[in-house]
Amino acid sequence: ALLMILLVVFAAVDVPLQRLMLAKRLKMSHQEVKQEQKESEGNVEAKGRIKARMREMAKKRMLAAVPKADLVVMNPSHYAVALKYDEGQMAAPRIVAKGADLMALKIRDLAREHKVPVLQAPPLARALYTHGGVDRGIPARLFSAVAQVLAYVYQLRAAMAGRGSMPNELPPIAVPVDLDPQTAEAAAAGEGDNDHDNDHDNDSDIDAPAQADNRSPTDKTSA
């Protein structure tokens, strides 16, 4: 009888105690879940801010490289690609900056400000922008096209420095059809060469304001 009484008393005390402890654990779990959600939301926001800062820093570094570029290739306002080539240090010309629309205009204006030649070569500009990466060498299949614009710029600089005659107008620069997104898309759709940018691909020449700058090689290399 005494044992039964003790068991009843123990049960009467233990059951409420277990319920109290369970409620406490549930409350703590709920608080922990809320805290975890809060921390997770904070982490997402923090990561977003970090990514935004990194993008802004990358953009500033890219624009800072434009004054030291050898030339900028455009079509004529939608895309701009700045190229640099140091024969002694680079295996191939390198893209130091690229941009579309407003960023393209910013690259163009910065190049003009620092007397970096700006050339209109729409197919090449589109191909480099689409298939090239910043701080990377140009695609191998564009070597020939880039070599043509580099040779033109070198001849232009030599003429401005009094070491030769002024080159003729830059001839049209051809690129593989599949590397120019515009002609590749037109070919895939069975269409003709329809330039929605009104770039007039056969009118590739040096940017008129750039000619008016009378820029010399020393102006550029001193940057």
Short mmCIF file of C-alpha atoms in Angstrom, two decimals, residues 76-213:
data_model
loop_
_atom_site.label_atom_id
_atom_site.label_comp_id
_atom_site.label_asym_id
_atom_site.label_seq_id
_atom_site.Cartn_x
_atom_site.Cartn_y
_atom_site.Cartn_z
CA PRO A 76 29.70 52.87 -82.09
CA SER A 77 27.79 53.42 -78.84
CA HIS A 78 26.41 50.03 -77.72
CA TYR A 79 29.68 48.23 -76.94
CA ALA A 80 33.20 49.35 -76.07
CA VAL A 81 36.24 47.14 -75.46
CA ALA A 82 39.62 48.51 -74.33
CA LEU A 83 42.69 46.51 -75.39
CA LYS A 84 46.28 46.46 -74.15
CA TYR A 85 49.22 44.66 -75.67
CA ASP A 86 52.77 44.53 -74.34
CA GLU A 87 54.75 42.28 -76.64
CA GLY A 88 57.42 41.69 -74.03
CA GLN A 89 55.03 40.67 -71.25
CA MET A 90 51.87 39.35 -72.91
CA ALA A 91 51.38 36.30 -75.07
CA ALA A 92 48.34 37.96 -76.64
CA PRO A 93 46.47 41.27 -76.48
CA ARG A 94 44.42 41.58 -73.32
CA ILE A 95 40.99 43.05 -72.66
CA VAL A 96 41.39 45.57 -69.83
CA ALA A 97 37.85 46.97 -69.88
CA LYS A 98 34.55 46.38 -71.59
CA GLY A 99 31.04 47.72 -71.29
CA ALA A 100 27.66 48.09 -72.92
CA ASP A 101 25.42 51.13 -73.35
CA LEU A 102 26.19 53.69 -70.60
CA MET A 103 29.34 51.88 -69.54
CA ALA A 104 30.47 51.81 -73.18
CA LEU A 105 30.04 55.58 -73.39
CA LYS A 106 31.94 56.03 -70.14
CA ILE A 107 34.85 53.95 -71.48
CA ARG A 108 34.79 55.95 -74.73
CA ASP A 109 34.81 59.31 -72.95
CA LEU A 110 37.60 58.23 -70.60
CA ALA A 111 39.67 57.03 -73.56
CA ARG A 112 39.23 60.32 -75.39
CA GLU A 113 40.13 62.25 -72.26
CA HIS A 114 43.44 60.38 -72.05
CA LYS A 115 44.04 60.44 -75.81
CA VAL A 116 43.60 56.70 -76.30
CA PRO A 117 42.55 55.97 -79.91
CA VAL A 118 38.90 54.98 -80.30
CA LEU A 119 38.20 52.89 -83.41
CA GLN A 120 34.84 52.03 -84.91
CA ALA A 121 34.86 48.32 -85.80
CA PRO A 122 31.35 47.05 -84.96
CA PRO A 123 31.72 43.30 -85.63
CA LEU A 124 34.99 43.13 -83.71
CA ALA A 125 33.59 45.13 -80.79
CA ARG A 126 30.57 42.85 -80.53
CA ALA A 127 32.69 39.71 -80.78
CA LEU A 128 35.20 40.85 -78.15
CA TYR A 129 32.47 41.98 -75.78
CA THR A 130 30.56 38.71 -76.12
CA HIS A 131 33.41 36.21 -76.06
CA GLY A 132 36.18 38.03 -74.18
CA GLY A 133 36.70 38.56 -70.46
CA VAL A 134 38.22 41.46 -68.57
CA ASP A 135 41.85 40.88 -67.58
CA ARG A 136 42.03 37.97 -70.01
CA GLY A 137 43.65 37.45 -73.37
CA ILE A 138 41.49 37.83 -76.44
CA PRO A 139 39.96 34.69 -78.02
CA ALA A 140 42.45 33.01 -80.34
CA ARG A 141 40.10 33.23 -83.32
CA LEU A 142 40.12 37.02 -83.04
CA PHE A 143 43.92 37.37 -83.17
CA SER A 144 43.94 38.34 -86.84
CA ALA A 145 41.24 40.99 -86.49
CA VAL A 146 42.85 42.53 -83.40
CA ALA A 147 46.28 42.48 -85.10
CA GLN A 148 44.81 44.62 -87.88
CA VAL A 149 43.52 47.32 -85.53
CA LEU A 150 46.73 47.29 -83.50
CA ALA A 151 48.82 47.72 -86.66
CA TYR A 152 46.61 50.64 -87.66
CA VAL A 153 47.05 52.30 -84.27
CA TYR A 154 50.83 51.84 -84.33
CA GLN A 155 50.99 53.40 -87.79
CA LEU A 156 48.76 56.25 -86.66
CA ARG A 157 50.96 56.99 -83.66
CA ALA A 158 54.11 56.90 -85.74
CA ALA A 159 52.57 59.40 -88.18
CA MET A 160 51.53 61.73 -85.36
CA ALA A 161 55.08 61.55 -84.01
CA GLY A 162 56.47 62.51 -87.41
CA ARG A 163 57.88 59.09 -88.18
CA GLY A 164 55.74 58.23 -91.18
CA SER A 165 52.72 59.10 -93.25
CA MET A 166 49.17 59.13 -91.94
CA PRO A 167 47.44 55.80 -92.62
CA ASN A 168 44.42 55.56 -94.86
CA GLU A 169 40.97 54.94 -93.45
CA LEU A 170 40.72 51.79 -91.36
CA PRO A 171 39.39 49.04 -93.64
CA PRO A 172 36.44 46.88 -92.56
CA ILE A 173 37.54 44.35 -89.94
CA ALA A 174 36.11 40.90 -90.52
CA VAL A 175 35.52 38.38 -87.74
CA PRO A 176 34.29 34.77 -87.87
CA VAL A 177 30.53 34.87 -88.44
CA ASP A 178 29.76 32.69 -85.43
CA LEU A 179 31.68 35.03 -83.10
CA ASP A 180 29.66 38.10 -84.03
CA PRO A 181 26.38 37.65 -82.12
CA GLN A 182 24.49 39.81 -84.59
CA THR A 183 25.47 38.00 -87.77
CA ALA A 184 25.36 34.63 -86.02
CA GLU A 185 21.78 35.27 -84.92
CA ALA A 186 20.81 36.46 -88.39
CA ALA A 187 22.41 33.40 -89.98
CA ALA A 188 20.65 31.09 -87.54
CA ALA A 189 17.33 32.73 -88.32
CA GLY A 190 17.98 32.53 -92.06
CA GLU A 191 18.03 36.29 -92.32
CA GLY A 192 20.37 38.62 -94.12
CA ASP A 193 22.87 40.89 -92.44
CA ASN A 194 20.50 43.25 -90.65
CA ASP A 195 22.29 45.60 -88.28
CA HIS A 196 19.77 46.74 -85.68
CA ASP A 197 22.38 49.09 -84.25
CA ASN A 198 22.70 50.93 -87.58
CA ASP A 199 26.43 50.55 -87.17
CA HIS A 200 27.18 50.36 -90.90
CA ASP A 201 29.80 47.65 -90.57
CA ASN A 202 31.53 48.69 -93.80
CA ASP A 203 32.19 52.17 -92.41
CA SER A 204 34.77 51.10 -89.83
CA ASP A 205 37.12 54.01 -89.27
CA ILE A 206 38.79 55.97 -86.54
CA ASP A 207 36.51 57.91 -84.24
CA ALA A 208 36.22 61.46 -85.58
CA PRO A 209 36.72 63.16 -82.19
CA ALA A 210 39.83 61.05 -81.70
CA GLN A 211 41.34 62.46 -84.90
CA ALA A 212 40.60 65.94 -83.70
CA ASP A 213 42.52 65.29 -80.48
#
